PDB file of C-alpha atoms in Angstrom:
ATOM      1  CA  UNK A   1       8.926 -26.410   9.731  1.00  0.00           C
ATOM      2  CA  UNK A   2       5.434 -27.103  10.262  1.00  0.00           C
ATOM      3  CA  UNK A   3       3.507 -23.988  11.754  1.00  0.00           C
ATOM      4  CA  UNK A   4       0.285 -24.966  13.554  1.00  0.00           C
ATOM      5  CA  UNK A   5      -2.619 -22.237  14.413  1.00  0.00           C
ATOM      6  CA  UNK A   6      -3.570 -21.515  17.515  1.00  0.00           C
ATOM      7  CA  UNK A   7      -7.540 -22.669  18.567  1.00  0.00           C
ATOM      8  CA  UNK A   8      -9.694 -19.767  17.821  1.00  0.00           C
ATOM      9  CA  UNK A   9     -11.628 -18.750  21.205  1.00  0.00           C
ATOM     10  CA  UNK A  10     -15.325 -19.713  21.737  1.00  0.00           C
ATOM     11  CA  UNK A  11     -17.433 -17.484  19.470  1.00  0.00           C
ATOM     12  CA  UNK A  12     -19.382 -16.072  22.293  1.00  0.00           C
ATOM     13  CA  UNK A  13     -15.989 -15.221  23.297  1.00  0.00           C
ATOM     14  CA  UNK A  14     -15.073 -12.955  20.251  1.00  0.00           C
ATOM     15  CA  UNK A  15     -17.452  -9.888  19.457  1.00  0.00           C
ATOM     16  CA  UNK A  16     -15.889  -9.434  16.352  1.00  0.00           C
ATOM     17  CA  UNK A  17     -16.197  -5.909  15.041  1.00  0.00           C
ATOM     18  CA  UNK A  18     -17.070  -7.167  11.270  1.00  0.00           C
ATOM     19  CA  UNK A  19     -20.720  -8.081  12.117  1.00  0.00           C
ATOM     20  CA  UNK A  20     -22.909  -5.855  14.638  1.00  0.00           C
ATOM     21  CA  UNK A  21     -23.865  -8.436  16.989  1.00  0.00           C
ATOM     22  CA  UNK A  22     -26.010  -8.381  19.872  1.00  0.00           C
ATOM     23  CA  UNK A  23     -24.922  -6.142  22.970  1.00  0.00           C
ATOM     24  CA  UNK A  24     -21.978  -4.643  21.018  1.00  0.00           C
ATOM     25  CA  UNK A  25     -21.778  -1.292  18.930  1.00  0.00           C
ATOM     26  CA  UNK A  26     -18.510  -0.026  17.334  1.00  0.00           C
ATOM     27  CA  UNK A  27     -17.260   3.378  16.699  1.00  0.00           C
ATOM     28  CA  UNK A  28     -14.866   3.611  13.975  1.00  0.00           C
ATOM     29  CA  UNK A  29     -12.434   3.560  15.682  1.00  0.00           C
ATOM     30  CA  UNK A  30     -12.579   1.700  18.297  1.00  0.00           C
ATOM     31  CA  UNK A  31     -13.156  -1.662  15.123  1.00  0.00           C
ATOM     32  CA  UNK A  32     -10.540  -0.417  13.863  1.00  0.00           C
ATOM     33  CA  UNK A  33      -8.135  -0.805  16.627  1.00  0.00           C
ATOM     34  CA  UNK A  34      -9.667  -3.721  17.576  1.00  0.00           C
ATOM     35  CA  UNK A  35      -9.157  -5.115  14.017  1.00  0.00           C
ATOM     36  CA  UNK A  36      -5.614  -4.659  14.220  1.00  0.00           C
ATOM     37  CA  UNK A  37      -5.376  -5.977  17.455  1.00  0.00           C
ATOM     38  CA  UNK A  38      -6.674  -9.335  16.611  1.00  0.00           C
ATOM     39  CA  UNK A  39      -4.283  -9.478  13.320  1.00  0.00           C
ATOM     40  CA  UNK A  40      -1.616  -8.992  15.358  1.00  0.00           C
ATOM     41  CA  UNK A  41      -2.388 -11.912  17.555  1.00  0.00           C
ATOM     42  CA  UNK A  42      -3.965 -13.840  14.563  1.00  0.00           C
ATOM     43  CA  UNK A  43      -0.931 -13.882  12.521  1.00  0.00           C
ATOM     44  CA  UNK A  44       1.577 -14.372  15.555  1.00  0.00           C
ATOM     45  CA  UNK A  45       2.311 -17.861  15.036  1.00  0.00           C
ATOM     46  CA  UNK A  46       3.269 -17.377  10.787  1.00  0.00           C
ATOM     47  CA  UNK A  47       5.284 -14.588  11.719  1.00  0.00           C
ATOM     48  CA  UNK A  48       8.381 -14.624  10.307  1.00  0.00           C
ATOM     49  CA  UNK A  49       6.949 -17.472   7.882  1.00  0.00           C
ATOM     50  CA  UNK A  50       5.455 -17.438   4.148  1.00  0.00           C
ATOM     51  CA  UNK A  51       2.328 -17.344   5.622  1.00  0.00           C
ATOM     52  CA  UNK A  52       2.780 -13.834   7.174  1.00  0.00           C
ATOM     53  CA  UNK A  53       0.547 -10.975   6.442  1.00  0.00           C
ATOM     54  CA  UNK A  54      -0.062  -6.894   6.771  1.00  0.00           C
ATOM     55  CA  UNK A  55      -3.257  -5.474   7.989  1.00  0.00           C
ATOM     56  CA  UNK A  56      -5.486  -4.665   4.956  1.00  0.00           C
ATOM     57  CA  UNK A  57      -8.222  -2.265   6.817  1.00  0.00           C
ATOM     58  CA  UNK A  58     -12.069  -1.525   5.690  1.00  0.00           C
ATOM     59  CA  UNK A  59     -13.552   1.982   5.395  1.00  0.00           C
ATOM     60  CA  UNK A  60     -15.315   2.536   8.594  1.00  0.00           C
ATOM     61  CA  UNK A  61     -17.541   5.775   9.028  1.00  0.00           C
ATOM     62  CA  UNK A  62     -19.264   6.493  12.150  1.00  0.00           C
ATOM     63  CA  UNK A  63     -22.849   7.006  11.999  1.00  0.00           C
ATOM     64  CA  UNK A  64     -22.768  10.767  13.529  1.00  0.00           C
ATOM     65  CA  UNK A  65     -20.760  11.169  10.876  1.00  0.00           C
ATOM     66  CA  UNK A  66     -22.559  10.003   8.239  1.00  0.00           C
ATOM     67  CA  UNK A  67     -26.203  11.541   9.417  1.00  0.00           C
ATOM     68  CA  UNK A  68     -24.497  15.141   9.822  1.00  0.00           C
ATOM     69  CA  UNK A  69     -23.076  14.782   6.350  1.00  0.00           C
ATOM     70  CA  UNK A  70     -25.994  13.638   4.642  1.00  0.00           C
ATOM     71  CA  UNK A  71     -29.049  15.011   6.716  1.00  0.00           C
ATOM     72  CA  UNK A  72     -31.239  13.957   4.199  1.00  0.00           C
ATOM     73  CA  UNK A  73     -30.849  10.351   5.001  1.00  0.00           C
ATOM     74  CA  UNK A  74     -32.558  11.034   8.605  1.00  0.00           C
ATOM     75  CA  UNK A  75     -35.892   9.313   8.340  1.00  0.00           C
ATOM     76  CA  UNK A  76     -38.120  11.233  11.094  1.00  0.00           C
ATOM     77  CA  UNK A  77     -40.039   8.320  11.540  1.00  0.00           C
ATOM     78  CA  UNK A  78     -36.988   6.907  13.616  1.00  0.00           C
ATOM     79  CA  UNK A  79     -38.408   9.096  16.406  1.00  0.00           C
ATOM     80  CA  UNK A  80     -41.348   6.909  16.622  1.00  0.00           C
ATOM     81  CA  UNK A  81     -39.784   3.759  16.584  1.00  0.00           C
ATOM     82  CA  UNK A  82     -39.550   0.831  19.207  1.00  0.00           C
ATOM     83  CA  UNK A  83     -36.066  -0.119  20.180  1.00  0.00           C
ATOM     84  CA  UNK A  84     -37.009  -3.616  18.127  1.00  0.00           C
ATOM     85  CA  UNK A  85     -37.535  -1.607  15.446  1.00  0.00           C
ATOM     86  CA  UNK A  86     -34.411   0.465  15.333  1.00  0.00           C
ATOM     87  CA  UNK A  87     -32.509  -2.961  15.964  1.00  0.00           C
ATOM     88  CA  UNK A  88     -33.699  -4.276  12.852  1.00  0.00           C
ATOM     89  CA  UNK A  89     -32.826  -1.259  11.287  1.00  0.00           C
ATOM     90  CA  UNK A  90     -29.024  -1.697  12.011  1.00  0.00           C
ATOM     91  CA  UNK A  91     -28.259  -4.760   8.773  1.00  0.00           C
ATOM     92  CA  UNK A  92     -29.791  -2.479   6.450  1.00  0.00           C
ATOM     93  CA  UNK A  93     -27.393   0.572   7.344  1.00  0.00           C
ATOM     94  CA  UNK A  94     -24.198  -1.914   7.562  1.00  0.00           C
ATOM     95  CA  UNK A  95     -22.625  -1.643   4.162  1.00  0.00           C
ATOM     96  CA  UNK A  96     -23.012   1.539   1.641  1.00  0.00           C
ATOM     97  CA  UNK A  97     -20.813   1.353  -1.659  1.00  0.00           C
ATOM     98  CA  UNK A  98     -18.818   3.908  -1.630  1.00  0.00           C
ATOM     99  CA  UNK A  99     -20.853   5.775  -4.309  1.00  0.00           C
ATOM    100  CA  UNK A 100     -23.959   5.506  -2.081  1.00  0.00           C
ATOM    101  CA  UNK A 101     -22.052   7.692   0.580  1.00  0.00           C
ATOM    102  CA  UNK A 102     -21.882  11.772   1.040  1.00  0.00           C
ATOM    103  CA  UNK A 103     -18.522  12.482  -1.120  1.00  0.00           C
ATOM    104  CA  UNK A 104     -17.665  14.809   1.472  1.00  0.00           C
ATOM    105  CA  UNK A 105     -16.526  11.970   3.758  1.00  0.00           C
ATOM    106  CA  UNK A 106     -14.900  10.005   1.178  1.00  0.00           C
ATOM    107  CA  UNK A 107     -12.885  12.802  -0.162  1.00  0.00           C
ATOM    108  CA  UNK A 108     -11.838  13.427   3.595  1.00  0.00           C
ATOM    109  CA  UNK A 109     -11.086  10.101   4.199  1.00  0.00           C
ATOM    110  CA  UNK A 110      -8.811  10.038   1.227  1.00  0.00           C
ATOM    111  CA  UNK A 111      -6.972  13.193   2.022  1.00  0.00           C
ATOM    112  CA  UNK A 112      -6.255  12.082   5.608  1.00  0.00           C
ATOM    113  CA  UNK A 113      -5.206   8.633   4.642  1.00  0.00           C
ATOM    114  CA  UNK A 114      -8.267   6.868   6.840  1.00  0.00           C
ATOM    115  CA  UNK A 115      -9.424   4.932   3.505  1.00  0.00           C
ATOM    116  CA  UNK A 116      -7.389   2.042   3.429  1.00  0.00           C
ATOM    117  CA  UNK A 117      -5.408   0.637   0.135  1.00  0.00           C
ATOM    118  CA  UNK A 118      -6.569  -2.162  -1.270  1.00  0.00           C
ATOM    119  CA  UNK A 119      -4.447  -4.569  -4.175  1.00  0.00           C
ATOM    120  CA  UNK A 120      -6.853  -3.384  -7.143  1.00  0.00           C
ATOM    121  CA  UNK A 121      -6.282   0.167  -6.118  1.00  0.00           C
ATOM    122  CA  UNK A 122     -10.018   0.847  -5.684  1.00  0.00           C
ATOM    123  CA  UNK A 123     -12.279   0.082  -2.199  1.00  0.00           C
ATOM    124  CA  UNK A 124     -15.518  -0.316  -3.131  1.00  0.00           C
ATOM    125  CA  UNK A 125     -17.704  -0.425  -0.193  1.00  0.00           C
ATOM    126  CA  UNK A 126     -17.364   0.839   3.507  1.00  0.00           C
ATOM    127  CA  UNK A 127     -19.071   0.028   7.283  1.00  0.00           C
ATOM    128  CA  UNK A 128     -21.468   2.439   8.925  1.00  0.00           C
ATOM    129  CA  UNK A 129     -20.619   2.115  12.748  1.00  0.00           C
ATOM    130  CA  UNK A 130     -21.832   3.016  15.923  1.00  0.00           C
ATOM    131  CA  UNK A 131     -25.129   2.795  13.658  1.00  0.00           C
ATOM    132  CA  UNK A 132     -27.115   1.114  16.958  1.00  0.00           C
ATOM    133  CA  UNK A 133     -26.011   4.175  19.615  1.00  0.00           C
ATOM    134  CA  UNK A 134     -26.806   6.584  16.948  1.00  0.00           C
ATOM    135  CA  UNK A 135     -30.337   5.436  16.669  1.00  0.00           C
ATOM    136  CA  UNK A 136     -31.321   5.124  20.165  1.00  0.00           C
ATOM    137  CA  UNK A 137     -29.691   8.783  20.799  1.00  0.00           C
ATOM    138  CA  UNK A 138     -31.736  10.247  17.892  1.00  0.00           C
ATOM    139  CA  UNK A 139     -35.019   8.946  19.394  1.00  0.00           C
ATOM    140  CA  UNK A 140     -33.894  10.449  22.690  1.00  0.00           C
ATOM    141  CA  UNK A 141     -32.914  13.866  21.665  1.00  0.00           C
ATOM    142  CA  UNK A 142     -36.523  14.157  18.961  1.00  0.00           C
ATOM    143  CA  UNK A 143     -38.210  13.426  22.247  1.00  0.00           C
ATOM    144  CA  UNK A 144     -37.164  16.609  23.897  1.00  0.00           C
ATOM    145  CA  UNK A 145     -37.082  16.705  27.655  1.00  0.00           C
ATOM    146  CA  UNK A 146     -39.272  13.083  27.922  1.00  0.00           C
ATOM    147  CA  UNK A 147     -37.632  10.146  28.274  1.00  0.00           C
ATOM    148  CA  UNK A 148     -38.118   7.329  25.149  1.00  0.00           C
ATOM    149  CA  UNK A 149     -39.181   4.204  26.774  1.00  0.00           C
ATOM    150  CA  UNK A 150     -41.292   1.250  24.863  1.00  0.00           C
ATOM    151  CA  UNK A 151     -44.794   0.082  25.711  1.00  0.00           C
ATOM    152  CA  UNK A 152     -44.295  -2.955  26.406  1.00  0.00           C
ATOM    153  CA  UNK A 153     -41.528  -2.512  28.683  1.00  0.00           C
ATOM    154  CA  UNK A 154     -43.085   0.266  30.387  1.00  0.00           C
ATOM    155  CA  UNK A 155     -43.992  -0.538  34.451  1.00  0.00           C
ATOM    156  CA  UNK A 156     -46.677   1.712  34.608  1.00  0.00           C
ATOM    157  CA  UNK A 157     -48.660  -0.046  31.635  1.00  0.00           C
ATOM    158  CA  UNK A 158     -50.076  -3.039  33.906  1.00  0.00           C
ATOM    159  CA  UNK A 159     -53.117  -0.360  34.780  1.00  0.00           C
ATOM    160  CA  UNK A 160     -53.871   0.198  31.475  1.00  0.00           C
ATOM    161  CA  UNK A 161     -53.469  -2.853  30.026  1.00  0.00           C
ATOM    162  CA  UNK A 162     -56.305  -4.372  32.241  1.00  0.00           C
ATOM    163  CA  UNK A 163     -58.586  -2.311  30.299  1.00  0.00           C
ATOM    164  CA  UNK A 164     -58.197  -3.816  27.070  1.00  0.00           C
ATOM    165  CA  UNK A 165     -60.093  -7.114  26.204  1.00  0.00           C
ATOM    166  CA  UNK A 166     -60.783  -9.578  23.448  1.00  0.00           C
ATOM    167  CA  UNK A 167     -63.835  -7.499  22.753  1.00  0.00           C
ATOM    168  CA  UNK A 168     -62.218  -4.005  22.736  1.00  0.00           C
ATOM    169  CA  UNK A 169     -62.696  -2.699  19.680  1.00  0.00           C
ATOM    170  CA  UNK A 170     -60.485  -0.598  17.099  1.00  0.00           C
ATOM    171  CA  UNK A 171     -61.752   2.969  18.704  1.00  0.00           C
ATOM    172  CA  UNK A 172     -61.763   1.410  22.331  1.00  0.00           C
ATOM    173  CA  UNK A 173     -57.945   0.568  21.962  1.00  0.00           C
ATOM    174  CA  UNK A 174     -57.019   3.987  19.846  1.00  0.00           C
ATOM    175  CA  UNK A 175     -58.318   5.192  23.305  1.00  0.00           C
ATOM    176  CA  UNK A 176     -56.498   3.052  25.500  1.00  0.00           C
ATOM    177  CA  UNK A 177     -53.273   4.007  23.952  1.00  0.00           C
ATOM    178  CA  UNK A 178     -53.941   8.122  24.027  1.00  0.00           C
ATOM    179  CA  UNK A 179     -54.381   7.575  27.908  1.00  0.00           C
ATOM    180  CA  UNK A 180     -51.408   5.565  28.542  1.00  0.00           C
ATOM    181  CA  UNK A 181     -49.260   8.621  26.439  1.00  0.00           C
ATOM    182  CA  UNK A 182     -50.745  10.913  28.312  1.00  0.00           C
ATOM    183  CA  UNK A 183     -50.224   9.029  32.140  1.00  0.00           C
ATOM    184  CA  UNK A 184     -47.093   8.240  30.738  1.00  0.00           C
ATOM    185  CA  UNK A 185     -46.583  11.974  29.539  1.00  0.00           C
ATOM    186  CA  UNK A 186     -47.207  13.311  32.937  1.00  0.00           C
ATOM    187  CA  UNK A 187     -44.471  10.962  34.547  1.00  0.00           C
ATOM    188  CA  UNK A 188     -41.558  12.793  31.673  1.00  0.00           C
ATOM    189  CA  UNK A 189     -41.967   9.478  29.898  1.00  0.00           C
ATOM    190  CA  UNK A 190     -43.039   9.443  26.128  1.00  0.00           C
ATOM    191  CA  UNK A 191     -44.539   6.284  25.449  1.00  0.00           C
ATOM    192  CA  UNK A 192     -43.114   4.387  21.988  1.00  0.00           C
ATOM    193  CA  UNK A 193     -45.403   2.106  20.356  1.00  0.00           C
ATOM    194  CA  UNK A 194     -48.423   2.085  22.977  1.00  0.00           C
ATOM    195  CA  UNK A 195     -51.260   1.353  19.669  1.00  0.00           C
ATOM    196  CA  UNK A 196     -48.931  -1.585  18.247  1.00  0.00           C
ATOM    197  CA  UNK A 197     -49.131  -2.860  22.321  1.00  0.00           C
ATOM    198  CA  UNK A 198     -52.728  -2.345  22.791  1.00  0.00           C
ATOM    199  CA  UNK A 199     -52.999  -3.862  19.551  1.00  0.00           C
ATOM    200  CA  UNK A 200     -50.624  -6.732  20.218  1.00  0.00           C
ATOM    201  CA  UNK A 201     -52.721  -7.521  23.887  1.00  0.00           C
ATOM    202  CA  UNK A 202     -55.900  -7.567  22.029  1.00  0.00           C
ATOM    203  CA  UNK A 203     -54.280 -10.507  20.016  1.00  0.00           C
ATOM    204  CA  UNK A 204     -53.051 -11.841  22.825  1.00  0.00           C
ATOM    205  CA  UNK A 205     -56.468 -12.269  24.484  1.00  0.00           C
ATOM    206  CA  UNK A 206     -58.292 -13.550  21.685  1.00  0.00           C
ATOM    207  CA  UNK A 207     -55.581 -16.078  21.102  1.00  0.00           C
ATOM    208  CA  UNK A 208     -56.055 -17.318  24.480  1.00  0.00           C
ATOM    209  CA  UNK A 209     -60.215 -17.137  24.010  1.00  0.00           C
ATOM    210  CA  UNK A 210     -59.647 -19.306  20.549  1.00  0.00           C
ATOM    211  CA  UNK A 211     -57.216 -22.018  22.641  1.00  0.00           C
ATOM    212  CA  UNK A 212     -59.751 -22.460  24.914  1.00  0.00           C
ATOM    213  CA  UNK A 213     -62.543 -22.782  21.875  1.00  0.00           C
ATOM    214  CA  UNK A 214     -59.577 -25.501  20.801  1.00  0.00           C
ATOM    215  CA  UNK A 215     -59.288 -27.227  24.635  1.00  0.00           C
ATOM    216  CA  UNK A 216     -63.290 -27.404  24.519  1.00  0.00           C
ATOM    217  CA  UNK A 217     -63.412 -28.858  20.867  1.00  0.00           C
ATOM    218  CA  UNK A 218     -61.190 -31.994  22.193  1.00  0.00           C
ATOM    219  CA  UNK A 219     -63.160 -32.522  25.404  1.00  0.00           C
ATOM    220  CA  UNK A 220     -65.968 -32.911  23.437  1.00  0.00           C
ATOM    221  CA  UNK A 221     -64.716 -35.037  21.106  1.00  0.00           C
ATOM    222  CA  UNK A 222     -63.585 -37.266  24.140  1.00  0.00           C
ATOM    223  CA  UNK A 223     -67.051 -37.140  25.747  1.00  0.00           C
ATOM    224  CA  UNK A 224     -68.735 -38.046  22.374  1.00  0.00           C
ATOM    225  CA  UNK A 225     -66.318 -40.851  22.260  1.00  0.00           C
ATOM    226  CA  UNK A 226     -67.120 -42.054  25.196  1.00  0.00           C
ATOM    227  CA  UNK A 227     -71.124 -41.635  25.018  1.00  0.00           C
ATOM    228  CA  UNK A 228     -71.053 -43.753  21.295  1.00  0.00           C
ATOM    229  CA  UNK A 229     -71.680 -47.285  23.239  1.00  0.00           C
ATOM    230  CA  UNK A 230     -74.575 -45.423  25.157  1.00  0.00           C
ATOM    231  CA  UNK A 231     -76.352 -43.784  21.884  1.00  0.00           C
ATOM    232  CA  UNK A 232     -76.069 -47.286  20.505  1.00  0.00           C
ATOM    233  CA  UNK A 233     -78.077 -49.282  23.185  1.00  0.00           C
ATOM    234  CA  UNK A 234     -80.526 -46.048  23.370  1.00  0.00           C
ATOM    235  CA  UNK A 235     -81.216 -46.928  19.325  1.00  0.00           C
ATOM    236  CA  UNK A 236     -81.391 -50.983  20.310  1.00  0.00           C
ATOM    237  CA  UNK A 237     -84.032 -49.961  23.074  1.00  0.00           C
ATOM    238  CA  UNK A 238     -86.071 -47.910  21.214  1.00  0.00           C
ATOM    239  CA  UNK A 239     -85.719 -49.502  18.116  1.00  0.00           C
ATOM    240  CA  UNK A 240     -87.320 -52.875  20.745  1.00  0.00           C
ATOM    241  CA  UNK A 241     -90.338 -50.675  21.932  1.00  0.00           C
ATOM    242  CA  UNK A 242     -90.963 -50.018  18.251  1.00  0.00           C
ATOM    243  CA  UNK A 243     -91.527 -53.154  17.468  1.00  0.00           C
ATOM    244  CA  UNK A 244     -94.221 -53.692  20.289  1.00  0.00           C
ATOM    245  CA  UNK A 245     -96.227 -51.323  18.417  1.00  0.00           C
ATOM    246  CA  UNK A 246     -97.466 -49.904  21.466  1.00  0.00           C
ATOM    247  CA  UNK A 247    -100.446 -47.251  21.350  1.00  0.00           C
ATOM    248  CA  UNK A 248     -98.661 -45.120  23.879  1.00  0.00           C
ATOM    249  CA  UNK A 249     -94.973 -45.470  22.237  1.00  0.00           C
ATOM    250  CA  UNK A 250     -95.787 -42.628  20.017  1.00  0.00           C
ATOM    251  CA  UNK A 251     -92.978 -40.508  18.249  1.00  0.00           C
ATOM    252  CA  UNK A 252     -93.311 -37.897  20.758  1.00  0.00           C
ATOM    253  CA  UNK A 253     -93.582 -39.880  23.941  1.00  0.00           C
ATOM    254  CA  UNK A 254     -90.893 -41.888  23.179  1.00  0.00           C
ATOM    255  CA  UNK A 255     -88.515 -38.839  22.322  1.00  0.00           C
ATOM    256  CA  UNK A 256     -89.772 -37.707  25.146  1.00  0.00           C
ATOM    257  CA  UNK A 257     -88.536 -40.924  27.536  1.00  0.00           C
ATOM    258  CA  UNK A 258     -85.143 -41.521  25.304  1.00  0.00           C
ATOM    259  CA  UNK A 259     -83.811 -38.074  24.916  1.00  0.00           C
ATOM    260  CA  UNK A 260     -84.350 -37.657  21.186  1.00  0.00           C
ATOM    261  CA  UNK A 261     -86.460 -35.668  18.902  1.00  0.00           C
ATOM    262  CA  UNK A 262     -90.175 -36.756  17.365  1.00  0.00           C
ATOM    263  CA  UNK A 263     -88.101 -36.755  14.052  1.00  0.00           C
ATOM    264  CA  UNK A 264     -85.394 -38.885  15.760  1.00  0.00           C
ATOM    265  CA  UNK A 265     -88.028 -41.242  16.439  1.00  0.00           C
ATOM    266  CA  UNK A 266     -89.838 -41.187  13.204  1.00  0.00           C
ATOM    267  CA  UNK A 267     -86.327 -41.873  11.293  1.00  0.00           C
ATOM    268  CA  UNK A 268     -86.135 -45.147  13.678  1.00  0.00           C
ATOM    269  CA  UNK A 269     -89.586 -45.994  13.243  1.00  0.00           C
ATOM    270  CA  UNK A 270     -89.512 -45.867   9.384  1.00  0.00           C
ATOM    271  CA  UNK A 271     -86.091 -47.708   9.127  1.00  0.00           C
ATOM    272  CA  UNK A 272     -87.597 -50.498  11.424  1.00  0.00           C
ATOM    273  CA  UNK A 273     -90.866 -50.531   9.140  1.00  0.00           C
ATOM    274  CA  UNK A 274     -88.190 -50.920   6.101  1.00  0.00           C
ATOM    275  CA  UNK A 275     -86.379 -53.600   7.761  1.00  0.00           C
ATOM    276  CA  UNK A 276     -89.184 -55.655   8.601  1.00  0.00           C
ATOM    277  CA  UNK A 277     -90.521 -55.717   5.013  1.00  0.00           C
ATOM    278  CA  UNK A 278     -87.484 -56.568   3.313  1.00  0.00           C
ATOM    279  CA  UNK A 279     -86.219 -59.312   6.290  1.00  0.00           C
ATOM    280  CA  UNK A 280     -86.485 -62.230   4.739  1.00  0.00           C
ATOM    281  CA  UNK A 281     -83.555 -64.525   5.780  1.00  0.00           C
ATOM    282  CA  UNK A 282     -81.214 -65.286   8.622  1.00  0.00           C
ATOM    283  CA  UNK A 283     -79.193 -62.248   7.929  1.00  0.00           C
ATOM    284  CA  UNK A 284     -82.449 -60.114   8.288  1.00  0.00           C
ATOM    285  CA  UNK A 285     -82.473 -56.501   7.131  1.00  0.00           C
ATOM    286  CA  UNK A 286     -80.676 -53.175   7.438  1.00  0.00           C
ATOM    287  CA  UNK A 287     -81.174 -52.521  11.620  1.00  0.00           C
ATOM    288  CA  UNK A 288     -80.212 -56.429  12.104  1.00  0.00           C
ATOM    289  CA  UNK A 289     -76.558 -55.424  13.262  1.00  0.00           C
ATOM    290  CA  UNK A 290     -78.409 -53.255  16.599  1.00  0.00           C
ATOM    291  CA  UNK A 291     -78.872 -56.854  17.942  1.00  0.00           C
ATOM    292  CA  UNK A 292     -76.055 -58.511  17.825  1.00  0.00           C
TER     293      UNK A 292
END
């Protein structure tokens, strides 16, 4: 008999418990109940067959769990920390060996049973869960009767932001960020990150004065483009009145009347002086190529 799987549903259709994804946060439990669920339905179709298997569960410990068990893994600085920040926090708090864990909870977990058999005899490493929740409700309780929000998703920071400008310095925006605590202080809101956000819109501003240093640099390069065939009849022309040797065509004047400097001039003057000593055949000498 052949025995064909099922299709496995679209991924975004299957928030699987083995990998903390976003918008989802497992209690023990609740992945492990939801692991067996999706055996069950996984190994419908070999039931009965060769192919058929038993659940073969992973240590799961909550994260309440853990913390109260091992208080000495609470880093206080979690308090402080933007909800991007405790995100990134959740991968590194996913797997503990087994060793790495309070012995209290293993030991439990053996005596009731919840640490699951494996074929070597020995499970090795286990999955903090609820990790996420845990986190976020730490943060809230540290901040006592205010309520945790971030900076930059704070509605009352459009005031404040206005003051800070590509030319705010480091004091100016240490003092931008005390006064947006304290407004936000006053509304039972303490403010998360406000000196990474003043920080961050001061880097936002200058980036947007150096793109427009960028936008400038190209227009000018276009214009100077542009303006080459002009700058080389202005050198044909003077380098013509040169020649006429004129009493009044002095360095000077003629800067004056072609938009270039006395120096300008005297380069073009000397060059033409060069070229007229040397010229000697059809090809003539080094300012010969003005005229063609």
């Amino acid at each position: 008999m052949v025995v064909r799987r099922r299709a496995a549903p679209p991924e975004r259709c299957r928030p699987s418990p083995y990998g903390l994804r976003p918008g989802w946060d497992w209690t023990a439990r609740a992945a492990d109940a939801f692991g067996r669920a999706w055996h069950l339905a996984d190994r419908y179709p070999y039931r009965g067959t060769e192919f058929d298997s038993s659940f073969v569960g992973i240590f799961r410990v909550d994260a309440a769990d853990l913390f109260s068990a091992a208080p000495d893994l609470v880093n206080p600085a979690w308090a402080e920390a933007t909800g991007q920040q405790l995100q990134d926090m959740v991968p590194s708090y996913d797997f503990h060996r087994l060793e790495q864990l309070p012995q209290v909870l293993v030991e439990a977990a053996r005596e009731s049973g919840a640490l699951p058999a494996v074929r070597d005899g020995q499970m090795r490493t286990a999955r903090v869960c609820g990790l996420r929740a845990w986190l976020h409700g730490y943060r809230r309780d540290q901040a006592g009767s205010l309520i945790p929000v971030d900076a930059v998703r704070w509605d009352g920071g459009v005031h404040h932001a206005l003051s800070v400008t590509d030319d705010s310095t480091d004091a100016e925006l240490a003092a931008a960020a005390r006064r947006a605590e304290q407004d936000a202080a006053a509304r039972g809101i303490k403010l998360i990150g406000a000196s990474r956000w003043v920080e961050q819109l001061r880097a936002a501003r200058r980036t947007a004065v150096r793109e427009q240093l960028a936008g400038l640099r190209d227009e000018i390069a276009a214009l100077e483009d542009r303006l080459k065939p002009a700058r080389k009849r202005r050198t044909v022309l003077v380098t013509r009145i040169l020649g006429w040797d004129g009493e009044r065509d002095t360095d000077t004047a003629l800067g004056r009347d072609a938009g270039l400097s006395h120096t300008a001039v005297r380069t073009l003057r000397t060059a033409l002086e060069a070229d007229q000593e040397d010229r000697g055949g059809e090809e003539g000498g080094p300012l010969a190529g003005l005229f063609r």
